[in-house]
PDB file of C-alpha atoms and ligand atoms in Angstrom:
ATOM      1  CA  MET A   1      -8.061   7.519 -21.104  1.00 68.00           C
ATOM      2  CA  PRO A   2      -6.355  10.795 -20.332  1.00 65.00           C
ATOM      3  CA  ALA A   3      -5.028  11.259 -16.456  1.00 84.00           C
ATOM      4  CA  ARG A   4      -7.025  12.132 -14.303  1.00 92.00           C
ATOM      5  CA  SER A   5      -6.364  15.246 -11.777  1.00 96.00           C
ATOM      6  CA  PHE A   6      -5.819  14.113  -8.089  1.00 97.00           C
ATOM      7  CA  GLU A   7      -9.256  15.569  -7.245  1.00 97.00           C
ATOM      8  CA  GLU A   8     -10.997  13.666 -10.076  1.00 97.00           C
ATOM      9  CA  ALA A   9      -9.322  10.331  -8.946  1.00 97.00           C
ATOM     10  CA  TRP A  10     -10.165  10.791  -5.029  1.00 98.00           C
ATOM     11  CA  SER A  11     -13.640  11.800  -5.878  1.00 97.00           C
ATOM     12  CA  LEU A  12     -13.730   8.261  -7.395  1.00 97.00           C
ATOM     13  CA  ALA A  13     -11.794   6.067  -5.429  1.00 98.00           C
ATOM     14  CA  SER A  14     -13.074   8.009  -1.565  1.00 97.00           C
ATOM     15  CA  GLY A  15     -16.870   6.351  -2.230  1.00 97.00           C
ATOM     16  CA  ILE A  16     -14.925   2.545  -2.412  1.00 98.00           C
ATOM     17  CA  ASP A  17     -14.213   1.123   1.055  1.00 96.00           C
ATOM     18  CA  GLY A  18     -10.638   0.525   1.762  1.00 96.00           C
ATOM     19  CA  TRP A  19      -8.182   2.158   4.432  1.00 95.00           C
ATOM     20  CA  LEU A  20      -6.123   4.783   2.293  1.00 97.00           C
ATOM     21  CA  THR A  21      -6.011   8.059   3.227  1.00 96.00           C
ATOM     22  CA  GLU A  22      -6.828  11.064   1.226  1.00 97.00           C
ATOM     23  CA  ALA A  23      -3.130  12.378   2.332  1.00 97.00           C
ATOM     24  CA  GLN A  24      -1.944   9.134   1.062  1.00 98.00           C
ATOM     25  CA  ALA A  25      -3.445   8.445  -1.777  1.00 98.00           C
ATOM     26  CA  ARG A  26      -2.356  11.686  -2.947  1.00 98.00           C
ATOM     27  CA  VAL A  27       1.227  10.446  -2.664  1.00 98.00           C
ATOM     28  CA  LEU A  28      -0.008   7.598  -4.975  1.00 98.00           C
ATOM     29  CA  HIS A  29      -1.166   9.745  -7.392  1.00 98.00           C
ATOM     30  CA  GLU A  30       1.942  12.661  -7.823  1.00 98.00           C
ATOM     31  CA  GLU A  31       4.022   9.323  -7.556  1.00 98.00           C
ATOM     32  CA  ALA A  32       2.468   7.237 -10.090  1.00 97.00           C
ATOM     33  CA  THR A  33       2.466  10.285 -12.241  1.00 96.00           C
ATOM     34  CA  ARG A  34       6.220  11.134 -11.922  1.00 96.00           C
ATOM     35  CA  ALA A  35       7.315   7.512 -12.508  1.00 96.00           C
ATOM     36  CA  GLY A  36       5.563   6.907 -15.885  1.00 87.00           C
ATOM     37  CA  GLY A  37       6.022   3.409 -17.011  1.00 94.00           C
ATOM     38  CA  THR A  38       3.928   0.362 -15.375  1.00 98.00           C
ATOM     39  CA  VAL A  39       2.802   0.445 -12.305  1.00 98.00           C
ATOM     40  CA  VAL A  40       2.265  -2.982  -9.843  1.00 98.00           C
ATOM     41  CA  GLU A  41       0.109  -3.042  -7.106  1.00 98.00           C
ATOM     42  CA  ILE A  42      -0.065  -6.069  -5.106  1.00 98.00           C
ATOM     43  CA  GLY A  43      -3.500  -6.093  -2.717  1.00 98.00           C
ATOM     44  CA  SER A  44      -5.938  -4.675  -4.344  1.00 98.00           C
ATOM     45  CA  HIS A  45      -9.264  -5.632  -2.586  1.00 98.00           C
ATOM     46  CA  LEU A  46     -12.111  -3.300  -3.718  1.00 98.00           C
ATOM     47  CA  GLY A  47     -10.009  -1.301  -5.784  1.00 98.00           C
ATOM     48  CA  ARG A  48      -9.642   1.683  -3.514  1.00 98.00           C
ATOM     49  CA  SER A  49      -5.763   2.418  -4.599  1.00 98.00           C
ATOM     50  CA  THR A  50      -5.726   0.811  -7.818  1.00 98.00           C
ATOM     51  CA  VAL A  51      -8.810   3.952  -8.835  1.00 98.00           C
ATOM     52  CA  VAL A  52      -5.967   6.215  -7.596  1.00 98.00           C
ATOM     53  CA  LEU A  53      -3.311   4.954  -9.684  1.00 98.00           C
ATOM     54  CA  GLY A  54      -5.105   3.586 -12.632  1.00 98.00           C
ATOM     55  CA  SER A  55      -6.176   7.173 -12.857  1.00 97.00           C
ATOM     56  CA  ALA A  56      -2.582   8.790 -13.109  1.00 97.00           C
ATOM     57  CA  ALA A  57      -0.605   5.756 -15.363  1.00 97.00           C
ATOM     58  CA  ALA A  58      -1.356   4.354 -18.421  1.00 96.00           C
ATOM     59  CA  ARG A  59      -0.673   0.867 -16.846  1.00 97.00           C
ATOM     60  CA  VAL A  60      -1.422  -0.548 -13.928  1.00 98.00           C
ATOM     61  CA  VAL A  61      -1.219  -4.265 -13.023  1.00 98.00           C
ATOM     62  CA  ALA A  62      -2.979  -5.205  -9.875  1.00 98.00           C
ATOM     63  CA  VAL A  63      -2.308  -8.346  -8.109  1.00 98.00           C
ATOM     64  CA  ASP A  64      -4.701  -9.721  -5.925  1.00 98.00           C
ATOM     65  CA  PRO A  65      -5.696 -13.410  -5.729  1.00 98.00           C
ATOM     66  CA  PHE A  66      -8.921 -12.247  -3.380  1.00 98.00           C
ATOM     67  CA  PRO A  67      -8.378 -15.204  -0.672  1.00 96.00           C
ATOM     68  CA  VAL A  68     -12.185 -15.088   0.716  1.00 94.00           C
ATOM     69  CA  ASP A  69     -10.165 -16.860   4.581  1.00 91.00           C
ATOM     70  CA  TRP A  70      -8.254 -13.254   4.179  1.00 89.00           C
ATOM     71  CA  ARG A  71      -9.388 -11.374   7.025  1.00 87.00           C
ATOM     72  CA  TYR A  72     -12.026  -8.685   4.894  1.00 91.00           C
ATOM     73  CA  GLY A  73     -11.957 -11.572   2.047  1.00 90.00           C
ATOM     74  CA  ALA A  74     -15.797 -12.699   0.598  1.00 92.00           C
ATOM     75  CA  VAL A  75     -16.577 -14.455  -2.106  1.00 95.00           C
ATOM     76  CA  ASP A  76     -17.974 -11.634  -4.277  1.00 96.00           C
ATOM     77  CA  THR A  77     -14.467  -9.686  -3.582  1.00 97.00           C
ATOM     78  CA  ALA A  78     -13.268 -10.106  -6.972  1.00 97.00           C
ATOM     79  CA  GLU A  79     -16.222  -9.830  -8.777  1.00 97.00           C
ATOM     80  CA  ARG A  80     -16.690  -6.003  -6.917  1.00 98.00           C
ATOM     81  CA  PHE A  81     -13.484  -5.045  -7.386  1.00 98.00           C
ATOM     82  CA  ARG A  82     -13.885  -5.401 -11.077  1.00 98.00           C
ATOM     83  CA  ASP A  83     -17.291  -3.331 -10.880  1.00 98.00           C
ATOM     84  CA  ASN A  84     -15.039  -0.497  -9.407  1.00 98.00           C
ATOM     85  CA  ILE A  85     -12.839  -0.532 -11.996  1.00 98.00           C
ATOM     86  CA  ALA A  86     -15.274  -0.470 -14.883  1.00 98.00           C
ATOM     87  CA  ARG A  87     -17.813   2.041 -13.453  1.00 97.00           C
ATOM     88  CA  THR A  88     -14.623   4.410 -12.625  1.00 97.00           C
ATOM     89  CA  GLY A  89     -14.059   3.908 -16.435  1.00 96.00           C
ATOM     90  CA  VAL A  90     -10.019   3.297 -15.188  1.00 97.00           C
ATOM     91  CA  ASP A  91     -10.327  -0.629 -17.161  1.00 96.00           C
ATOM     92  CA  ASP A  92      -8.503   0.383 -19.887  1.00 96.00           C
ATOM     93  CA  ALA A  93      -5.299   1.039 -17.128  1.00 97.00           C
ATOM     94  CA  VAL A  94      -5.766  -1.873 -15.144  1.00 98.00           C
ATOM     95  CA  VAL A  95      -4.870  -5.810 -15.615  1.00 98.00           C
ATOM     96  CA  LEU A  96      -5.694  -7.595 -12.996  1.00 98.00           C
ATOM     97  CA  LEU A  97      -3.352 -10.714 -12.242  1.00 98.00           C
ATOM     98  CA  ARG A  98      -5.408 -13.243 -10.127  1.00 98.00           C
ATOM     99  CA  GLN A  99      -2.721 -14.593  -8.259  1.00 97.00           C
ATOM    100  CA  PRO A 100      -0.340 -14.579  -5.133  1.00 97.00           C
ATOM    101  CA  SER A 101       1.909 -11.863  -5.364  1.00 98.00           C
ATOM    102  CA  ALA A 102       5.123 -14.647  -5.595  1.00 98.00           C
ATOM    103  CA  ASP A 103       3.630 -16.900  -8.178  1.00 98.00           C
ATOM    104  CA  ALA A 104       2.843 -13.823 -10.628  1.00 98.00           C
ATOM    105  CA  LEU A 105       6.513 -12.881  -9.987  1.00 98.00           C
ATOM    106  CA  ALA A 106       7.650 -15.797 -10.964  1.00 98.00           C
ATOM    107  CA  SER A 107       6.531 -15.012 -14.326  1.00 97.00           C
ATOM    108  CA  TRP A 108       7.064 -11.496 -14.666  1.00 98.00           C
ATOM    109  CA  GLY A 109       9.802 -10.424 -17.129  1.00 97.00           C
ATOM    110  CA  GLU A 110       9.526  -6.319 -17.696  1.00 96.00           C
ATOM    111  CA  PRO A 111      10.983  -3.446 -15.787  1.00 97.00           C
ATOM    112  CA  LEU A 112       8.598  -0.719 -13.599  1.00 98.00           C
ATOM    113  CA  GLY A 113       8.007   2.548 -12.864  1.00 98.00           C
ATOM    114  CA  LEU A 114       6.459   2.144  -9.828  1.00 98.00           C
ATOM    115  CA  LEU A 115       5.431  -1.061  -6.961  1.00 98.00           C
ATOM    116  CA  TYR A 116       2.869  -0.271  -4.375  1.00 98.00           C
ATOM    117  CA  VAL A 117       2.645  -3.053  -1.685  1.00 98.00           C
ATOM    118  CA  ASP A 118      -0.196  -3.320   0.389  1.00 98.00           C
ATOM    119  CA  GLY A 119      -0.886  -6.805   0.531  1.00 98.00           C
ATOM    120  CA  LYS A 120      -1.057  -9.616   2.924  1.00 96.00           C
ATOM    121  CA  HIS A 121       0.356  -8.365   6.454  1.00 94.00           C
ATOM    122  CA  ASP A 122       2.774 -10.709   8.305  1.00 96.00           C
ATOM    123  CA  VAL A 123       6.294 -10.426   7.684  1.00 96.00           C
ATOM    124  CA  ALA A 124       7.660 -13.026   5.390  1.00 97.00           C
ATOM    125  CA  SER A 125       4.394 -12.164   3.310  1.00 97.00           C
ATOM    126  CA  CYS A 126       5.102  -8.439   3.341  1.00 97.00           C
ATOM    127  CA  LEU A 127       9.219  -9.128   2.580  1.00 97.00           C
ATOM    128  CA  ARG A 128       8.216 -11.578   0.024  1.00 97.00           C
ATOM    129  CA  ASP A 129       6.302  -8.639  -1.952  1.00 98.00           C
ATOM    130  CA  LEU A 130       8.673  -6.670  -1.913  1.00 97.00           C
ATOM    131  CA  ARG A 131      11.196  -8.817  -4.273  1.00 97.00           C
ATOM    132  CA  TRP A 132       9.203  -7.267  -7.070  1.00 98.00           C
ATOM    133  CA  ALA A 133      10.893  -4.047  -6.365  1.00 97.00           C
ATOM    134  CA  ALA A 134      14.325  -6.068  -8.246  1.00 96.00           C
ATOM    135  CA  TRP A 135      12.397  -4.740 -11.467  1.00 98.00           C
ATOM    136  CA  LEU A 136      12.767  -0.884  -9.914  1.00 97.00           C
ATOM    137  CA  PRO A 137      15.296   0.512 -11.727  1.00 97.00           C
ATOM    138  CA  GLY A 138      17.948   3.012  -9.631  1.00 96.00           C
ATOM    139  CA  GLY A 139      16.317   6.047  -8.651  1.00 96.00           C
ATOM    140  CA  ALA A 140      12.598   4.252  -8.899  1.00 97.00           C
ATOM    141  CA  ARG A 141      10.660   4.411  -6.366  1.00 98.00           C
ATOM    142  CA  PHE A 142       7.707   2.347  -4.080  1.00 98.00           C
ATOM    143  CA  LEU A 143       5.622   2.720  -1.556  1.00 98.00           C
ATOM    144  CA  VAL A 144       4.863   0.337   1.409  1.00 98.00           C
ATOM    145  CA  HIS A 145       1.285   1.159   3.065  1.00 97.00           C
ATOM    146  CA  ASP A 146       0.590   0.253   7.046  1.00 95.00           C
ATOM    147  CA  ALA A 147       4.489   0.182   7.103  1.00 95.00           C
ATOM    148  CA  PHE A 148       3.997   1.440  10.702  1.00 92.00           C
ATOM    149  CA  SER A 149       1.050   0.296  11.671  1.00 90.00           C
ATOM    150  CA  SER A 150       0.726  -3.362  11.885  1.00 91.00           C
ATOM    151  CA  VAL A 151       3.433  -5.536  13.271  1.00 91.00           C
ATOM    152  CA  GLY A 152       4.122  -7.748  10.543  1.00 94.00           C
ATOM    153  CA  VAL A 153       5.225  -4.759   7.940  1.00 96.00           C
ATOM    154  CA  THR A 154       7.003  -3.151  10.849  1.00 94.00           C
ATOM    155  CA  LEU A 155       9.055  -5.600  11.109  1.00 94.00           C
ATOM    156  CA  ALA A 156       9.495  -6.493   7.330  1.00 95.00           C
ATOM    157  CA  MET A 157      10.638  -2.084   7.432  1.00 93.00           C
ATOM    158  CA  LEU A 158      12.913  -2.719  10.300  1.00 92.00           C
ATOM    159  CA  VAL A 159      14.826  -5.934   8.305  1.00 92.00           C
ATOM    160  CA  LEU A 160      14.833  -3.798   5.482  1.00 90.00           C
ATOM    161  CA  ALA A 161      16.405  -0.824   7.433  1.00 86.00           C
ATOM    162  CA  ALA A 162      18.917  -3.686   9.032  1.00 85.00           C
ATOM    163  CA  THR A 163      19.835  -5.969   5.802  1.00 88.00           C
ATOM    164  CA  GLY A 164      18.574  -4.466   2.951  1.00 87.00           C
ATOM    165  CA  ARG A 165      21.549  -2.747   0.368  1.00 89.00           C
ATOM    166  CA  SER A 166      19.284  -1.334  -2.125  1.00 93.00           C
ATOM    167  CA  SER A 167      16.555   0.679  -0.787  1.00 94.00           C
ATOM    168  CA  ARG A 168      16.797   4.237   0.534  1.00 95.00           C
ATOM    169  CA  PHE A 169      14.099   5.352   2.893  1.00 95.00           C
ATOM    170  CA  LEU A 170      12.484   8.796   1.840  1.00 95.00           C
ATOM    171  CA  GLY A 171       9.955   9.394   3.865  1.00 95.00           C
ATOM    172  CA  ARG A 172       5.797   8.582   4.985  1.00 96.00           C
ATOM    173  CA  THR A 173       2.923   9.876   5.079  1.00 97.00           C
ATOM    174  CA  GLY A 174       0.845   8.470   7.765  1.00 92.00           C
ATOM    175  CA  SER A 175       1.979   4.910   7.575  1.00 92.00           C
ATOM    176  CA  LEU A 176       2.625   5.172   4.026  1.00 97.00           C
ATOM    177  CA  ALA A 177       6.563   4.563   3.189  1.00 96.00           C
ATOM    178  CA  LEU A 178       8.254   5.886   0.702  1.00 97.00           C
ATOM    179  CA  PHE A 179      11.538   4.412  -0.857  1.00 96.00           C
ATOM    180  CA  GLU A 180      13.895   4.943  -3.872  1.00 96.00           C
ATOM    181  CA  VAL A 181      16.178   2.353  -4.573  1.00 97.00           C
ATOM    182  CA  GLY A 182      19.390   2.798  -4.578  1.00 96.00           C
ATOM    183  CA  SER A 183      21.846   2.310  -1.798  1.00 95.00           C
ATOM    184  CA  PRO A 184      21.267   3.334   1.916  1.00 95.00           C
ATOM    185  CA  THR A 185      23.771   4.946   4.017  1.00 94.00           C
ATOM    186  CA  PRO A 186      23.525   4.866   7.665  1.00 93.00           C
ATOM    187  CA  ALA A 187      21.439   8.116   8.057  1.00 93.00           C
ATOM    188  CA  ASP A 188      18.397   6.270   5.647  1.00 92.00           C
ATOM    189  CA  ARG A 189      18.521   3.205   7.869  1.00 92.00           C
ATOM    190  CA  ALA A 190      18.754   5.377  10.971  1.00 91.00           C
ATOM    191  CA  ARG A 191      15.550   7.286   9.761  1.00 92.00           C
ATOM    192  CA  ILE A 192      12.904   4.128   9.479  1.00 90.00           C
ATOM    193  CA  VAL A 193      14.251   3.113  12.880  1.00 89.00           C
ATOM    194  CA  ALA A 194      13.233   6.534  14.223  1.00 92.00           C
ATOM    195  CA  GLN A 195       9.602   6.030  13.326  1.00 92.00           C
ATOM    196  CA  LEU A 196       9.445   3.025  15.945  1.00 89.00           C
ATOM    197  CA  PRO A 197       8.163   5.621  18.313  1.00 89.00           C
ATOM    198  CA  TRP A 198       5.394   6.563  15.906  1.00 89.00           C
ATOM    199  CA  PHE A 199       3.981   2.626  15.483  1.00 86.00           C
ATOM    200  CA  ALA A 200       4.140   1.637  19.081  1.00 82.00           C
ATOM    201  CA  ARG A 201       1.786   5.152  19.308  1.00 87.00           C
ATOM    202  CA  ASN A 202      -0.719   3.422  16.484  1.00 86.00           C
ATOM    203  CA  LEU A 203      -0.094  -0.390  18.625  1.00 85.00           C
ATOM    204  CA  ALA A 204      -1.296   2.159  21.215  1.00 78.00           C
ATOM    205  CA  VAL A 205      -3.755   3.787  19.420  1.00 82.00           C
ATOM    206  CA  LYS A 206      -5.056   0.341  17.747  1.00 84.00           C
ATOM    207  CA  VAL A 207      -5.529  -1.922  21.556  1.00 80.00           C
ATOM    208  CA  LEU A 208      -7.593   1.668  23.019  1.00 79.00           C
ATOM    209  CA  LEU A 209      -9.833   1.446  20.230  1.00 83.00           C
ATOM    210  CA  ARG A 210      -9.784  -2.563  20.786  1.00 86.00           C
ATOM    211  CA  LEU A 211     -11.159  -1.714  24.228  1.00 84.00           C
ATOM    212  CA  ARG A 212     -13.460   0.847  23.651  1.00 85.00           C
ATOM    213  CA  LEU A 213     -11.522   4.200  25.163  1.00 82.00           C
ATOM    214  CA  ALA A 214     -11.412   6.086  21.779  1.00 84.00           C
ATOM    215  CA  GLY A 215     -11.462   9.340  24.587  1.00 82.00           C
ATOM    216  CA  VAL A 216      -7.393   8.048  25.627  1.00 80.00           C
ATOM    217  CA  ALA A 217      -6.655   7.754  22.556  1.00 81.00           C
ATOM    218  CA  ARG A 218      -7.347  11.162  21.563  1.00 87.00           C
ATOM    219  CA  VAL A 219      -5.219  12.144  24.875  1.00 83.00           C
ATOM    220  CA  LEU A 220      -2.691  10.617  22.015  1.00 83.00           C
ATOM    221  CA  GLY A 221      -3.257  12.448  19.028  1.00 84.00           C
ATOM    222  CA  HIS A 222      -5.948   9.933  17.182  1.00 84.00           C
ATOM    223  CA  ASP A 223      -9.628  11.357  17.182  1.00 83.00           C
ATOM    224  CA  ASP A 224     -10.747   9.437  14.853  1.00 82.00           C
ATOM    225  CA  GLY A 225     -13.528   6.109  15.646  1.00 77.00           C
ATOM    226  CA  ALA A 226     -10.921   4.044  12.815  1.00 82.00           C
ATOM    227  CA  ASP A 227      -7.380   2.506  13.570  1.00 84.00           C
ATOM    228  CA  PRO A 228      -4.534   5.039  12.572  1.00 83.00           C
ATOM    229  CA  TYR A 229      -3.561   3.717   8.891  1.00 87.00           C
TER     230      TYR A 229
HETATM  231  C1  SAM B   3      -4.796  -4.305   3.033  1.00 68.16           C
HETATM  232  S1  SAM B   3      -6.022  -5.070   1.341  1.00 68.16           S
HETATM  233  C2  SAM B   3      -5.528  -3.665  -0.418  1.00 68.16           C
HETATM  234  C3  SAM B   3      -6.142  -2.787   0.323  1.00 68.16           C
HETATM  235  C4  SAM B   3      -6.168  -1.894  -0.901  1.00 68.16           C
HETATM  236  N1  SAM B   3      -4.829  -1.378  -1.451  1.00 68.16           N
HETATM  237  C5  SAM B   3      -7.371  -0.584  -0.919  1.00 68.16           C
HETATM  238  O1  SAM B   3      -6.208   0.250  -1.421  1.00 68.16           O
HETATM  239  O2  SAM B   3      -8.023  -0.908  -0.174  1.00 68.16           O
HETATM  240  C6  SAM B   3      -4.780  -6.710   1.521  1.00 68.16           C
HETATM  241  C7  SAM B   3      -5.145  -7.089  -0.023  1.00 68.16           C
HETATM  242  O3  SAM B   3      -4.165  -7.964   0.041  1.00 68.16           O
HETATM  243  C8  SAM B   3      -4.249  -9.287  -0.847  1.00 68.16           C
HETATM  244  N2  SAM B   3      -3.922 -10.341  -0.094  1.00 68.16           N
HETATM  245  C9  SAM B   3      -3.973 -11.233   0.284  1.00 68.16           C
HETATM  246  N3  SAM B   3      -2.620 -12.510   0.075  1.00 68.16           N
HETATM  247  C10 SAM B   3      -2.290 -12.348  -1.466  1.00 68.16           C
HETATM  248  C11 SAM B   3      -1.200 -11.835  -1.693  1.00 68.16           C
HETATM  249  N4  SAM B   3      -0.643 -13.844  -1.640  1.00 68.16           N
HETATM  250  N5  SAM B   3      -0.536 -11.859  -3.103  1.00 68.16           N
HETATM  251  C12 SAM B   3      -1.131 -10.285  -3.494  1.00 68.16           C
HETATM  252  N6  SAM B   3      -2.469  -9.809  -2.382  1.00 68.16           N
HETATM  253  C13 SAM B   3      -2.870 -10.907  -1.590  1.00 68.16           C
HETATM  254  C14 SAM B   3      -5.831  -9.480  -0.309  1.00 68.16           C
HETATM  255  O4  SAM B   3      -6.948 -10.394  -1.147  1.00 68.16           O
HETATM  256  C15 SAM B   3      -5.768  -7.903   0.071  1.00 68.16           C
HETATM  257  O5  SAM B   3      -7.066  -7.639  -1.073  1.00 68.16           O
END
């Protein structure tokens, strides 16, 4: 299938439940188009982001064990994912590895063009998922969803900023963080830490929404009933 424009891709993906915003989907589409080569996605759920990536790249490996005990998991999630991939016509491009990301990584053996991390959101799982970046060549990019809206993922970002030696933080679209493989400068590290006020604001918004105080959340610039992503 020839690559689809972002507008075509989003008209298909936006009907699939998930948390990726339109602006973030645009970045995924741009980065997958720019990268070429194999795209690995960790965490696919119903395929919202997979459809965007599969509309831009010729090969997307989607890694998800679809555990039913995950907060939004269900017995039919894998089947619904497959239906969405087929219905949107990206099944030529998308290969599903239905296994935990660590198991898939253990048997992986080829370079990647782009990595997209959106799997389990605890710090240990996120750091484990980030080990896939070892398969990216210098100058290649990877993206992390919920980088500044989930405690576990944000802690993983701080570990990366404090101790990582092979990735540079380029910026974010909402809480979608973009990194490049390369030696980080002190300024690159500081740029991640500088996102902490944004993270604190998102945490506050989430608490306010749980307390049904959407009006107060609006004062923080959040005028949506859904969590900030
Ligand atoms: C936030 S959702 C992904 C959302 C998806 N990218 C989208 O655009 O809608 C997180 C996903 O991580 C998956 N997951 C849980 N444990 C995992 C693991 N060990 N390896 C890979 N994925 C995992 C869950 O099944 C779930 O589908």
